[in-house]
Coordinates of C-alpha atoms in Angstrom, one line a residue:
Chain A
M1 CA 12.4 -21.2 21.8
K2 CA 12.3 -19.8 25.4
S3 CA 15.6 -19.1 27.7
A4 CA 16.2 -19.2 30.6
T5 CA 19.5 -16.3 30.6
R6 CA 16.6 -14.2 29.7
T7 CA 15.3 -13.0 33.2
V8 CA 19.0 -10.9 32.7
A9 CA 19.1 -9.1 30.0
S10 CA 22.1 -6.8 31.3
L11 CA 24.1 -9.9 31.7
T12 CA 22.7 -11.5 28.6
L13 CA 23.9 -13.9 25.7
V14 CA 20.4 -14.9 23.9
L15 CA 18.3 -12.1 22.3
R16 CA 15.0 -11.2 22.9
I17 CA 13.9 -10.8 19.5
A18 CA 10.3 -10.1 19.2
Y19 CA 8.0 -10.9 16.3
F20 CA 5.1 -9.7 14.1
G21 CA 3.0 -13.5 15.1
P22 CA 1.4 -15.7 15.1
E23 CA 4.0 -18.5 15.2
G24 CA 4.1 -20.1 12.0
T25 CA 4.1 -17.5 10.2
F26 CA 6.6 -16.1 7.3
T27 CA 7.6 -13.8 9.4
E28 CA 8.7 -16.2 11.6
Q29 CA 11.1 -17.4 9.2
A30 CA 12.3 -13.8 8.9
A31 CA 13.3 -13.4 12.1
R32 CA 14.9 -16.9 12.4
A33 CA 16.7 -15.9 9.6
L34 CA 17.8 -12.6 11.0
A35 CA 18.4 -14.0 14.5
P36 CA 19.9 -17.8 14.2
G37 CA 19.0 -19.8 17.6
E38 CA 17.7 -16.0 19.4
D39 CA 15.0 -16.5 21.8
L40 CA 11.7 -15.8 19.4
T41 CA 7.8 -14.3 21.4
P42 CA 5.4 -13.7 18.4
Y43 CA 3.5 -10.8 19.9
E44 CA 0.2 -10.1 17.7
T45 CA 0.6 -7.5 16.1
V46 CA 3.3 -5.0 14.3
R47 CA 2.4 -2.3 16.4
L48 CA 2.9 -4.4 19.2
A49 CA 6.1 -5.8 18.4
L50 CA 7.9 -3.0 17.9
Q51 CA 6.5 -0.9 21.3
A52 CA 8.5 -4.4 22.6
V53 CA 11.1 -3.3 22.1
R54 CA 11.1 0.6 23.6
D55 CA 9.3 -0.9 26.2
G56 CA 13.0 -2.7 26.5
A57 CA 11.0 -5.6 26.7
A58 CA 12.8 -6.8 23.7
D59 CA 15.5 -6.4 22.5
A60 CA 15.0 -5.9 18.7
A61 CA 11.6 -6.9 16.2
C62 CA 11.5 -8.9 12.9
V63 CA 8.2 -7.0 10.9
P64 CA 7.3 -7.9 7.1
I65 CA 8.3 -4.1 5.0
E66 CA 7.0 -5.0 1.4
N67 CA 5.5 -7.5 -0.6
S68 CA 6.3 -7.8 -4.0
V69 CA 2.8 -8.5 -5.0
E70 CA 0.9 -6.6 -2.5
G71 CA 3.3 -3.5 -1.5
V72 CA 4.1 -2.1 1.7
V73 CA 3.2 -2.8 4.9
P74 CA 1.1 -0.3 6.0
A75 CA 1.9 -0.8 10.1
T76 CA 5.3 -1.5 9.5
L77 CA 5.3 2.1 8.1
D78 CA 3.5 4.0 10.7
G79 CA 4.1 1.8 13.6
L80 CA 8.4 3.1 12.9
S81 CA 8.0 6.8 12.0
D82 CA 5.4 7.4 15.3
G83 CA 6.6 6.2 19.3
D84 CA 10.1 6.6 19.9
P85 CA 12.7 5.8 17.3
L86 CA 13.8 3.1 15.6
V87 CA 16.0 1.8 13.4
A88 CA 17.0 -1.2 10.8
T89 CA 20.0 -3.0 12.0
A90 CA 18.8 -5.7 9.4
E91 CA 17.0 -6.9 5.9
T92 CA 15.8 -10.5 4.5
I93 CA 13.7 -11.2 1.4
L94 CA 11.8 -14.3 1.5
P95 CA 10.2 -16.0 -1.5
I96 CA 6.3 -16.5 -0.7
H97 CA 5.3 -20.7 -1.5
F98 CA 3.3 -21.8 0.7
S99 CA 2.7 -25.9 2.1
V100 CA -0.5 -27.1 2.1
L101 CA -0.7 -29.2 5.2
K102 CA -3.3 -31.8 5.8
R103 CA -4.0 -34.1 9.3
P104 CA -1.6 -37.6 8.4
G105 CA -3.8 -39.8 6.6
S106 CA -7.3 -37.1 6.6
G107 CA -9.1 -38.4 3.0
E108 CA -11.0 -35.6 0.8
I109 CA -10.5 -32.4 1.6
R110 CA -13.3 -30.2 1.1
T111 CA -12.8 -27.4 2.7
V112 CA -9.3 -25.3 2.7
A113 CA -8.8 -22.2 5.3
S114 CA -6.3 -19.3 4.6
H115 CA -5.6 -15.9 5.3
P116 CA -7.4 -13.9 3.1
H117 CA -4.0 -12.6 1.2
A118 CA -2.3 -15.8 1.4
L119 CA -5.8 -17.1 -0.5
A120 CA -5.9 -15.8 -2.8
Q121 CA -2.0 -15.8 -4.0
V122 CA -3.0 -19.8 -5.0
R123 CA -6.3 -19.4 -5.9
E124 CA -5.2 -20.5 -9.4
W125 CA -3.3 -22.6 -7.1
L126 CA -6.8 -24.4 -5.3
E127 CA -8.6 -24.4 -9.0
T128 CA -6.5 -26.6 -11.0
N129 CA -5.4 -28.7 -7.5
L130 CA -7.9 -29.0 -5.2
P131 CA -11.3 -28.0 -7.7
D132 CA -14.4 -29.2 -5.2
A133 CA -12.5 -28.2 -2.0
T134 CA -14.2 -24.7 -0.4
P135 CA -11.8 -22.0 0.3
V136 CA -12.4 -20.7 4.0
A137 CA -10.3 -16.9 5.8
S138 CA -9.0 -17.8 8.8
S139 CA -7.2 -14.6 10.9
S140 CA -4.2 -15.3 10.2
T141 CA -2.3 -18.7 7.5
A142 CA -0.9 -20.0 11.1
A143 CA -4.8 -19.6 12.4
A144 CA -5.2 -21.9 9.5
A145 CA -3.0 -24.7 10.2
V146 CA -5.0 -24.3 14.0
G147 CA -7.9 -24.9 12.4
V148 CA -6.8 -27.7 10.8
V149 CA -5.6 -30.0 13.3
E150 CA -8.9 -28.9 15.7
G151 CA -10.6 -30.0 12.8
D152 CA -12.5 -27.2 11.5
F153 CA -11.1 -27.3 7.8
D154 CA -9.8 -30.6 5.7
A155 CA -6.1 -28.6 4.7
A156 CA -4.1 -25.0 4.9
V157 CA -2.2 -22.9 3.4
S158 CA 0.7 -21.8 5.6
A159 CA 4.0 -20.4 5.5
P160 CA 6.1 -23.7 5.6
V161 CA 7.6 -22.6 8.7
A162 CA 3.3 -24.1 10.4
I163 CA 5.4 -28.1 10.2
E164 CA 7.5 -27.2 13.1
H165 CA 4.9 -26.4 14.4
Y166 CA 2.3 -28.4 13.7
P167 CA 1.2 -32.4 13.5
L168 CA 0.3 -32.3 9.9
E169 CA 2.2 -33.4 6.4
E170 CA 2.7 -31.0 3.7
L171 CA 0.3 -32.1 0.9
A172 CA 2.1 -29.5 -1.5
T173 CA 5.2 -27.0 -0.7
G174 CA 6.1 -24.5 -2.3
V175 CA 2.5 -22.8 -4.6
A176 CA 1.9 -20.2 -5.3
D177 CA 0.6 -18.7 -8.6
V178 CA 2.8 -15.4 -8.6
R179 CA 6.6 -17.4 -8.6
D180 CA 8.6 -14.7 -7.6
A181 CA 6.4 -13.2 -5.0
Q182 CA 8.9 -11.8 -2.1
T183 CA 8.6 -10.6 1.1
R184 CA 10.8 -7.7 2.7
F185 CA 11.2 -8.7 6.7
L186 CA 13.5 -5.8 9.0
M187 CA 15.1 -6.0 11.4
V188 CA 14.2 -3.2 14.0
R189 CA 15.7 -2.5 16.8
R190 CA 16.6 1.1 19.2
P191 CA 19.2 3.8 18.2
G192 CA 22.5 2.7 18.9
E193 CA 25.3 1.4 17.3
L194 CA 25.2 1.1 13.4
P195 CA 26.0 -1.6 11.0
A196 CA 29.4 -1.7 9.6
P197 CA 28.7 -0.2 5.3
T198 CA 29.7 -2.4 2.7
G199 CA 29.2 -0.8 0.1
A200 CA 25.8 -2.6 -1.2
D201 CA 23.7 -1.1 1.6
R202 CA 20.5 1.0 2.0
T203 CA 19.6 3.8 3.9
S204 CA 15.4 4.3 4.7
I205 CA 14.8 7.6 5.9
V206 CA 10.8 9.5 6.5
A207 CA 10.8 13.4 5.6
A208 CA 7.4 15.0 7.4
A209 CA 7.5 17.7 5.0
V210 CA 5.0 21.0 4.8
N211 CA 1.7 20.8 2.6
R212 CA 3.0 23.3 -0.5
T213 CA 3.5 22.9 -3.9
G214 CA 7.4 21.1 -4.7
T215 CA 8.2 19.6 -0.8
L216 CA 8.8 16.0 -2.4
S217 CA 10.9 17.1 -5.8
D218 CA 12.1 20.0 -3.6
L219 CA 13.4 15.8 -1.1
L220 CA 14.3 14.1 -4.4
V221 CA 16.7 16.6 -5.8
E222 CA 18.9 16.3 -3.1
L223 CA 19.4 12.8 -3.4
A224 CA 19.5 13.1 -7.4
G225 CA 21.7 15.9 -7.2
R226 CA 24.4 13.8 -5.2
G227 CA 23.9 10.8 -7.1
I228 CA 22.4 8.8 -5.0
N229 CA 19.9 6.2 -6.0
L230 CA 16.4 5.8 -4.8
T231 CA 15.4 2.3 -4.5
R232 CA 11.4 2.7 -2.9
I233 CA 9.2 5.1 -1.7
D234 CA 5.9 5.6 -1.2
A235 CA 3.8 8.1 0.4
R236 CA 1.3 7.4 3.0
P237 CA -1.7 10.4 4.0
T238 CA -1.3 12.0 8.0
R239 CA -3.5 9.6 9.8
N240 CA -7.5 11.2 9.1
N241 CA -6.2 13.6 7.2
F242 CA -6.3 12.8 2.8
G243 CA -4.0 14.8 1.1
E244 CA -1.1 14.9 4.3
Y245 CA 1.7 13.2 3.6
R246 CA 4.4 11.5 5.3
F247 CA 7.9 10.5 2.6
F248 CA 8.8 7.4 3.4
I249 CA 11.8 6.8 1.0
D250 CA 14.6 4.0 0.8
F251 CA 18.0 4.4 -1.5
E252 CA 21.5 3.1 -2.0
G253 CA 24.2 3.7 0.5
H254 CA 24.9 4.5 3.6
V255 CA 24.8 7.1 6.7
A256 CA 28.6 6.8 7.3
E257 CA 29.3 7.8 3.1
P258 CA 30.9 10.9 2.9
R259 CA 27.7 11.5 0.2
I260 CA 24.7 9.8 1.7
I261 CA 26.4 12.6 5.0
D262 CA 26.4 15.7 2.5
A263 CA 22.3 14.4 1.3
M264 CA 21.2 14.0 4.9
T265 CA 22.7 17.0 6.2
A266 CA 20.7 18.5 3.1
L267 CA 17.5 17.0 3.3
R268 CA 17.7 18.0 7.0
R269 CA 17.6 21.6 6.3
R270 CA 15.0 20.8 4.1
C271 CA 11.9 18.9 6.4
H272 CA 11.8 16.9 10.0
L273 CA 13.3 13.9 9.5
R274 CA 13.6 10.3 10.8
F275 CA 16.7 8.2 10.0
L276 CA 15.1 4.6 9.8
G277 CA 18.5 2.6 9.4
S278 CA 21.3 1.9 7.6
H279 CA 22.0 -1.7 7.1
P280 CA 23.5 -4.0 4.6
R281 CA 20.9 -4.8 1.1
A282 CA 19.9 -8.7 1.5
D283 CA 20.4 -8.7 -2.6
G284 CA 24.0 -8.3 -2.5
V285 CA 23.1 -5.1 -5.0
A286 CA 25.6 -2.6 -4.6
A287 CA 25.0 1.1 -5.3
T288 CA 25.6 3.0 -8.3
I289 CA 28.0 5.3 -8.3
E290 CA 27.9 8.0 -10.8
E291 CA 30.8 9.8 -12.2
G292 CA 31.4 12.9 -9.6
A293 CA 29.3 11.5 -6.7
G294 CA 31.2 8.5 -5.2
N295 CA 33.4 9.3 -1.5
Q296 CA 36.2 9.9 -2.7
D297 CA 34.9 13.0 -4.7
F298 CA 32.8 14.1 -1.4
L299 CA 35.9 14.2 0.4
D300 CA 38.2 16.1 -2.0
A301 CA 35.5 18.5 -3.2
Q302 CA 35.2 19.7 1.4
A303 CA 39.3 19.7 1.2
W304 CA 39.5 21.6 -1.5
V305 CA 36.5 24.1 0.2
D306 CA 39.2 23.7 3.2
A307 CA 42.5 24.6 1.5
V308 CA 40.9 27.9 -0.3
L309 CA 38.9 28.3 3.7
K310 CA 42.9 28.6 5.0
G311 CA 44.4 30.4 2.1
E312 CA 46.3 27.7 0.5
G313 CA 44.7 27.5 -2.2
A314 CA 42.2 29.6 -5.2
Chain B
M1 CA -31.5 -3.1 -10.3
K2 CA -30.8 -4.7 -13.5
S3 CA -33.0 -3.0 -16.4
A4 CA -34.8 -4.9 -19.4
T5 CA -33.0 -2.4 -21.6
R6 CA -29.6 -3.8 -20.7
T7 CA -29.5 -6.0 -23.9
V8 CA -29.3 -3.1 -26.9
A9 CA -26.5 -1.7 -25.5
S10 CA -26.2 1.3 -28.1
L11 CA -29.7 2.6 -26.9
T12 CA -30.2 2.6 -23.4
L13 CA -30.7 5.2 -21.8
V14 CA -29.6 3.2 -18.0
L15 CA -25.3 2.2 -17.5
R16 CA -24.0 -0.9 -17.2
I17 CA -22.3 0.0 -14.7
A18 CA -19.8 -3.3 -13.0
Y19 CA -18.4 -3.1 -9.8
F20 CA -16.1 -5.0 -7.0
G21 CA -18.2 -6.7 -5.7
P22 CA -19.5 -8.6 -3.2
E23 CA -24.0 -7.0 -3.6
G24 CA -23.2 -5.2 0.4
T25 CA -20.3 -3.8 0.2
F26 CA -19.0 0.1 0.4
T27 CA -18.1 0.0 -2.8
E28 CA -21.6 -0.8 -4.2
Q29 CA -22.4 2.1 -1.8
A30 CA -19.7 3.7 -3.8
A31 CA -21.3 3.3 -7.5
R32 CA -24.8 4.1 -6.6
A33 CA -23.7 7.6 -4.9
L34 CA -22.0 8.3 -8.5
A35 CA -24.1 6.5 -10.6
P36 CA -27.7 6.9 -9.0
G37 CA -30.5 5.2 -10.7
E38 CA -27.9 3.0 -13.0
D39 CA -27.7 -0.6 -13.0
L40 CA -25.2 -2.0 -10.6
T41 CA -23.7 -5.3 -11.2
P42 CA -20.8 -6.7 -8.6
Y43 CA -17.9 -8.6 -9.9
E44 CA -15.3 -11.0 -7.8
T45 CA -12.0 -9.1 -7.8
V46 CA -11.8 -5.8 -9.5
R47 CA -9.6 -6.6 -12.1
L48 CA -12.3 -8.7 -13.5
A49 CA -15.1 -5.2 -12.7
L50 CA -12.8 -3.3 -14.5
Q51 CA -12.0 -6.6 -18.5
A52 CA -16.0 -5.9 -17.6
V53 CA -15.7 -2.5 -18.9
R54 CA -12.7 -3.4 -21.3
D55 CA -14.9 -5.8 -23.7
G56 CA -18.1 -3.2 -23.7
A57 CA -19.9 -5.7 -21.1
A58 CA -20.2 -2.5 -18.8
D59 CA -20.0 1.7 -19.8
A60 CA -17.7 2.0 -16.6
A61 CA -16.7 0.3 -12.9
C62 CA -16.2 1.0 -9.6
V63 CA -13.1 0.3 -7.5
P64 CA -12.3 1.6 -4.2
I65 CA -8.7 3.5 -5.2
E66 CA -7.0 3.9 -1.8
N67 CA -8.4 4.4 2.0
S68 CA -6.9 6.6 5.0
V69 CA -5.5 3.4 7.4
E70 CA -4.8 1.0 4.4
G71 CA -3.0 3.0 2.0
V72 CA -3.9 2.5 -1.7
V73 CA -5.2 -0.4 -3.9
P74 CA -3.0 -2.4 -5.4
A75 CA -4.8 -4.6 -7.8
T76 CA -6.9 -1.1 -8.8
L77 CA -3.2 0.5 -9.3
D78 CA -2.4 -2.5 -11.5
G79 CA -5.3 -3.1 -13.1
L80 CA -5.1 0.7 -14.3
S81 CA -1.7 0.3 -15.4
D82 CA -2.1 -3.2 -17.4
G83 CA -4.7 -4.0 -20.3
D84 CA -6.6 -1.5 -23.0
P85 CA -6.3 2.5 -21.5
L86 CA -9.4 3.2 -19.0
V87 CA -9.5 7.1 -17.5
A88 CA -11.6 8.3 -14.5
T89 CA -14.0 10.2 -15.0
A90 CA -15.5 10.3 -12.2
E91 CA -15.1 9.5 -7.3
T92 CA -16.7 9.9 -4.3
I93 CA -15.1 9.6 -0.6
L94 CA -17.4 7.6 1.6
P95 CA -16.6 7.5 6.2
I96 CA -15.6 4.5 6.5
H97 CA -17.9 3.7 9.5
F98 CA -19.5 0.0 10.1
S99 CA -22.9 -1.6 11.0
V100 CA -23.2 -4.5 13.3
L101 CA -25.9 -6.8 12.1
K102 CA -28.1 -9.3 13.8
R103 CA -30.7 -11.6 13.2
P104 CA -33.6 -9.8 14.3
G105 CA -34.9 -11.5 17.7
S106 CA -31.6 -13.6 18.1
G107 CA -30.2 -13.2 21.6
E108 CA -26.9 -13.6 23.3
I109 CA -23.6 -12.3 20.8
R110 CA -21.5 -15.5 20.5
T111 CA -19.6 -14.5 17.5
V112 CA -18.8 -11.3 15.2
A113 CA -17.5 -12.2 11.6
S114 CA -16.1 -9.4 9.2
H115 CA -13.3 -9.1 6.7
P116 CA -10.2 -9.2 8.8
H117 CA -9.4 -5.7 8.1
A118 CA -12.7 -5.0 8.8
L119 CA -12.8 -6.6 12.5
A120 CA -8.9 -4.6 12.4
Q121 CA -10.9 -1.2 12.6
V122 CA -13.3 -2.4 15.4
R123 CA -12.1 -3.7 17.3
E124 CA -11.5 -1.3 20.1
W125 CA -14.7 -1.1 19.3
L126 CA -15.9 -4.8 20.1
E127 CA -13.5 -4.7 23.4
T128 CA -15.7 -2.9 24.9
N129 CA -19.5 -3.7 23.4
L130 CA -19.1 -7.1 23.1
P131 CA -16.2 -8.2 24.8
D132 CA -17.4 -11.9 25.4
A133 CA -18.0 -12.3 21.7
T134 CA -15.1 -14.1 20.0
P135 CA -14.7 -12.4 16.4
V136 CA -14.4 -15.3 12.8
A137 CA -12.4 -13.7 9.7
S138 CA -15.0 -13.8 6.8
S139 CA -13.8 -13.0 3.1
S140 CA -14.9 -9.9 3.0
T141 CA -17.8 -7.5 4.9
A142 CA -20.8 -8.5 3.4
A143 CA -19.5 -12.4 3.5
A144 CA -20.3 -12.2 7.4
A145 CA -24.1 -10.3 6.7
V146 CA -24.7 -13.7 5.4
G147 CA -23.4 -15.8 7.4
V148 CA -25.3 -13.7 10.2
V149 CA -28.1 -14.0 8.6
E150 CA -27.6 -18.6 7.5
G151 CA -27.1 -19.0 11.4
D152 CA -23.5 -19.7 10.8
F153 CA -22.7 -16.8 12.9
D154 CA -23.7 -13.8 16.0
A155 CA -23.0 -10.8 14.3
A156 CA -21.4 -9.4 11.6
V157 CA -19.5 -5.6 11.0
S158 CA -20.4 -4.6 7.1
A159 CA -20.5 -1.4 5.5
P160 CA -24.4 -0.1 6.0
V161 CA -25.7 -0.5 2.1
A162 CA -25.2 -3.9 3.9
I163 CA -29.0 -3.9 5.6
E164 CA -30.9 -2.7 2.0
H165 CA -29.6 -6.4 0.5
Y166 CA -30.1 -8.9 3.8
P167 CA -33.2 -10.0 6.8
L168 CA -31.2 -8.1 9.3
E169 CA -31.3 -5.1 11.8
E170 CA -29.3 -2.4 13.0
L171 CA -27.2 -3.9 16.6
A172 CA -25.0 -0.6 15.9
T173 CA -24.1 1.9 13.4
G174 CA -21.5 4.6 13.2
V175 CA -19.4 2.0 14.3
A176 CA -15.2 3.0 13.6
D177 CA -12.3 2.7 16.6
V178 CA -10.5 6.2 14.2
R179 CA -13.8 7.7 13.4
D180 CA -12.6 9.5 10.1
A181 CA -11.3 6.5 8.2
Q182 CA -12.8 7.0 4.9
T183 CA -12.0 5.3 1.3
R184 CA -12.1 7.1 -1.9
F185 CA -13.6 5.5 -5.2
L186 CA -12.8 6.0 -8.6
M187 CA -15.9 5.2 -11.6
V188 CA -14.1 4.5 -14.3
R189 CA -15.1 3.7 -18.7
R190 CA -13.1 3.5 -22.1
P191 CA -10.9 6.4 -23.0
G192 CA -13.4 9.9 -24.5
E193 CA -14.9 12.5 -23.4
L194 CA -13.4 14.3 -20.5
P195 CA -15.6 15.9 -17.7
A196 CA -15.5 19.5 -18.6
P197 CA -13.0 21.4 -15.9
T198 CA -14.5 23.0 -12.9
G199 CA -11.4 24.8 -11.2
A200 CA -11.1 22.1 -8.3
D201 CA -9.7 19.2 -10.5
R202 CA -7.2 15.9 -9.9
T203 CA -5.4 14.6 -12.9
S204 CA -4.0 10.8 -12.5
I205 CA -0.8 9.8 -14.9
V206 CA 1.9 6.5 -13.9
A207 CA 4.6 6.5 -15.5
A208 CA 7.1 3.9 -15.9
A209 CA 10.4 4.8 -16.1
V210 CA 14.1 3.8 -16.9
N211 CA 15.4 3.0 -13.7
R212 CA 17.7 5.2 -13.2
T213 CA 19.0 7.6 -10.1
G214 CA 17.3 10.7 -10.5
T215 CA 14.4 9.4 -12.9
L216 CA 12.0 10.0 -10.4
S217 CA 12.7 13.9 -9.0
D218 CA 13.2 14.7 -13.5
L219 CA 8.8 14.3 -13.3
L220 CA 8.3 15.9 -9.8
V221 CA 9.9 18.8 -11.1
E222 CA 8.4 19.4 -14.6
L223 CA 5.8 19.3 -11.2
A224 CA 7.2 21.7 -9.0
G225 CA 8.7 24.0 -11.8
R226 CA 5.3 24.9 -13.2
G227 CA 4.0 25.8 -9.5
I228 CA 1.9 21.9 -9.9
N229 CA 0.8 20.5 -6.3
L230 CA 1.0 16.7 -5.8
T231 CA -2.3 15.1 -3.8
R232 CA -1.3 11.5 -3.9
I233 CA 1.6 9.8 -5.3
D234 CA 2.2 5.7 -5.4
A235 CA 5.1 3.9 -6.9
R236 CA 4.8 0.1 -7.1
P237 CA 7.1 -1.7 -8.4
T238 CA 6.6 -3.5 -11.6
R239 CA 4.8 -7.4 -11.6
N240 CA 7.8 -9.8 -10.0
N241 CA 10.9 -7.2 -9.5
F242 CA 12.2 -5.1 -7.0
G243 CA 13.3 -1.7 -7.6
E244 CA 12.1 -1.5 -10.7
Y245 CA 9.3 0.8 -10.1
R246 CA 5.9 2.9 -12.1
F247 CA 5.0 5.8 -10.4
F248 CA 1.2 6.8 -10.3
I249 CA 0.8 10.8 -9.8
D250 CA -2.5 12.4 -9.5
F251 CA -2.2 16.5 -9.2
E252 CA -4.5 19.1 -8.7
G253 CA -5.8 20.2 -12.5
H254 CA -7.5 19.3 -15.4
V255 CA -5.7 18.4 -18.8
A256 CA -7.3 20.7 -20.5
E257 CA -6.0 23.9 -18.6
P258 CA -3.4 24.9 -21.0
R259 CA -0.3 24.8 -17.9
I260 CA -2.0 21.2 -17.1
I261 CA -0.3 20.5 -21.5
D262 CA 1.8 22.4 -21.4
A263 CA 3.5 20.2 -18.0
M264 CA 2.3 16.6 -19.9
T265 CA 3.6 17.2 -22.6
A266 CA 7.2 17.3 -20.9
L267 CA 6.3 14.5 -18.6
R268 CA 5.5 12.4 -22.4
R269 CA 9.1 13.8 -23.5
R270 CA 11.2 12.3 -20.2
C271 CA 8.9 8.8 -19.8
H272 CA 5.6 5.8 -21.5
L273 CA 2.8 8.1 -20.5
R274 CA -0.2 6.7 -19.5
F275 CA -4.0 9.6 -18.5
L276 CA -5.6 7.9 -16.3
G277 CA -8.6 11.3 -15.5
S278 CA -8.4 14.4 -15.1
H279 CA -12.5 14.6 -12.9
P280 CA -14.0 17.1 -10.2
R281 CA -12.3 16.3 -6.4
A282 CA -14.6 14.8 -4.0
D283 CA -13.7 17.0 -2.2
G284 CA -13.6 20.6 -3.7
V285 CA -10.8 22.0 -3.4
A286 CA -10.0 24.4 -5.2
A287 CA -6.1 24.0 -7.2
T288 CA -3.7 25.9 -6.2
I289 CA -2.0 28.4 -8.0
E290 CA 1.1 29.8 -8.0
E291 CA 1.9 33.2 -9.1
G292 CA 2.9 33.2 -12.5
A293 CA 1.9 30.3 -13.0
G294 CA -1.6 30.6 -14.1
N295 CA -3.5 29.2 -17.4
Q296 CA -3.8 33.0 -18.4
D297 CA 0.1 33.0 -17.6
F298 CA 0.7 30.3 -19.9
L299 CA -0.8 31.4 -22.7
D300 CA 0.3 34.8 -22.5
A301 CA 3.8 33.5 -22.7
Q302 CA 2.8 30.9 -25.6
A303 CA 1.2 34.3 -27.7
W304 CA 4.5 36.1 -26.7
V305 CA 6.8 33.7 -28.6
D306 CA 4.6 33.7 -30.9
A307 CA 4.9 37.1 -31.3
V308 CA 8.6 36.1 -31.6
L309 CA 8.8 34.0 -34.5
K310 CA 6.6 36.4 -36.6
G311 CA 7.9 38.8 -36.2
E312 CA 6.1 41.1 -34.2
G313 CA 7.8 42.0 -31.2
A314 CA 11.0 41.1 -29.0

């Protein structure tokens, strides 16, 4: 998907999208969903994909943020909070169902390769369907597919998109022990124009606060007191120091809404804050708005105080 | 380390300790530190090690809980919150420094095997010291050592303890790109007698609360209002359901202290609560006690209310 227009960055119509590779993984599949028809380039690590955006080598990067089985992706959280600011402008959620790939016409399956996380997620399926095959760990689901092409293994447990890259055939598709396992992916860019609010948005921040009793409670009270619903919270130790944390907080709403502006302003007084983006939720769930905590309520309250200040009301 | 007394469980003086194996990993090293001289048995997964304790096949289990680079271990959090209750009675923190092992007298190192997480943590070291060796992923650091013994690879990146299990020699020790990477391990048992309070303790709970705005804030306010310092918080999605969470909270103090009893009682009213243990901190850091929030303050306040009730004061 390389584009001939790529060298003239300022004129190109095709966006240069970095993603956490290699080719043929779930992240490539997410990048295709979030940026159809754009110029996709795999990077070896999450950090390198983000660095490509910071350097200007890419316009945006697609990275995994959380999995319903494995939890958050530490490399993404750390990569977004260190270095120059990046903001998420879109997300997508993929079901994590694998394809089992083999060489066309090959016979008995004696070895099945994949990344250890993927092997763990299809263990029951393998025990039932390929009980005599030996599972072999590889560095990625795509590397397993390459190993099958090269004859190192008989089958690979891969992302469905892998079939488009390698001359293999599907032994099975939709394979997963946990039927509803899913991963959320973000598209991130350098700070710039924000996506418009939709009423079903997610805002992400990282708060670095001094380590004293009640710090996190103080931050969450600012959100709860404004009726703002959390969708995720993760505390990551500051590198190499157990007990000192950065808080990654996702909540419903968009930073362009008066209620969210009010909350962000209050949080900013209390801690070092980095904005990680406001964008539509992939699941389309509309924000919960409590009585007295809607945007018009915030505007009305501000108007009343303005009137008091001007001597026009009391 | 099998014990002949093992079959007579009720009379044995040697404890049966399950741990997340295989042999020769950091978890075995932690189990040895936490239970020197006891009968250690490796289990294939964290869940099976915990199940052995629940079944009575083991007296206790040693499992990893968090790593300063990779974050929490989801299998341990889920394993402790599902199934019959288990409580942590001790913890230890190990620096994550690897040994690079080879066959005695072997020559050029062309392949270096380890678990992908371990390879990631020594990547810079390998590039500097073994630039021509190909990294190969294995299912565990110990499996890599076995592969070297069997001639599949030339070197393995392993836990230091692996040298005691396999006829290999050390090419290098103390290998780690991040010098201060460390992992915390727990020893867990069925509920019973608790370790005595020391003044430098950690208490762990898991709170399952209805998913509404302010839930987590309400819980943390109960701790902050009593001057109780958090040491860790993790939100894990309820299996298969994004947006519904269980909160794993660690805080300073011991459930036998009046200030912690008061807080636990308040939390119990607000949510489903599971106690995961109170035990001494491996780092020996004493609890922060704010003015008016010490155990004597709680006792004095209770005594005053008692006196009011009896008409002996006002």
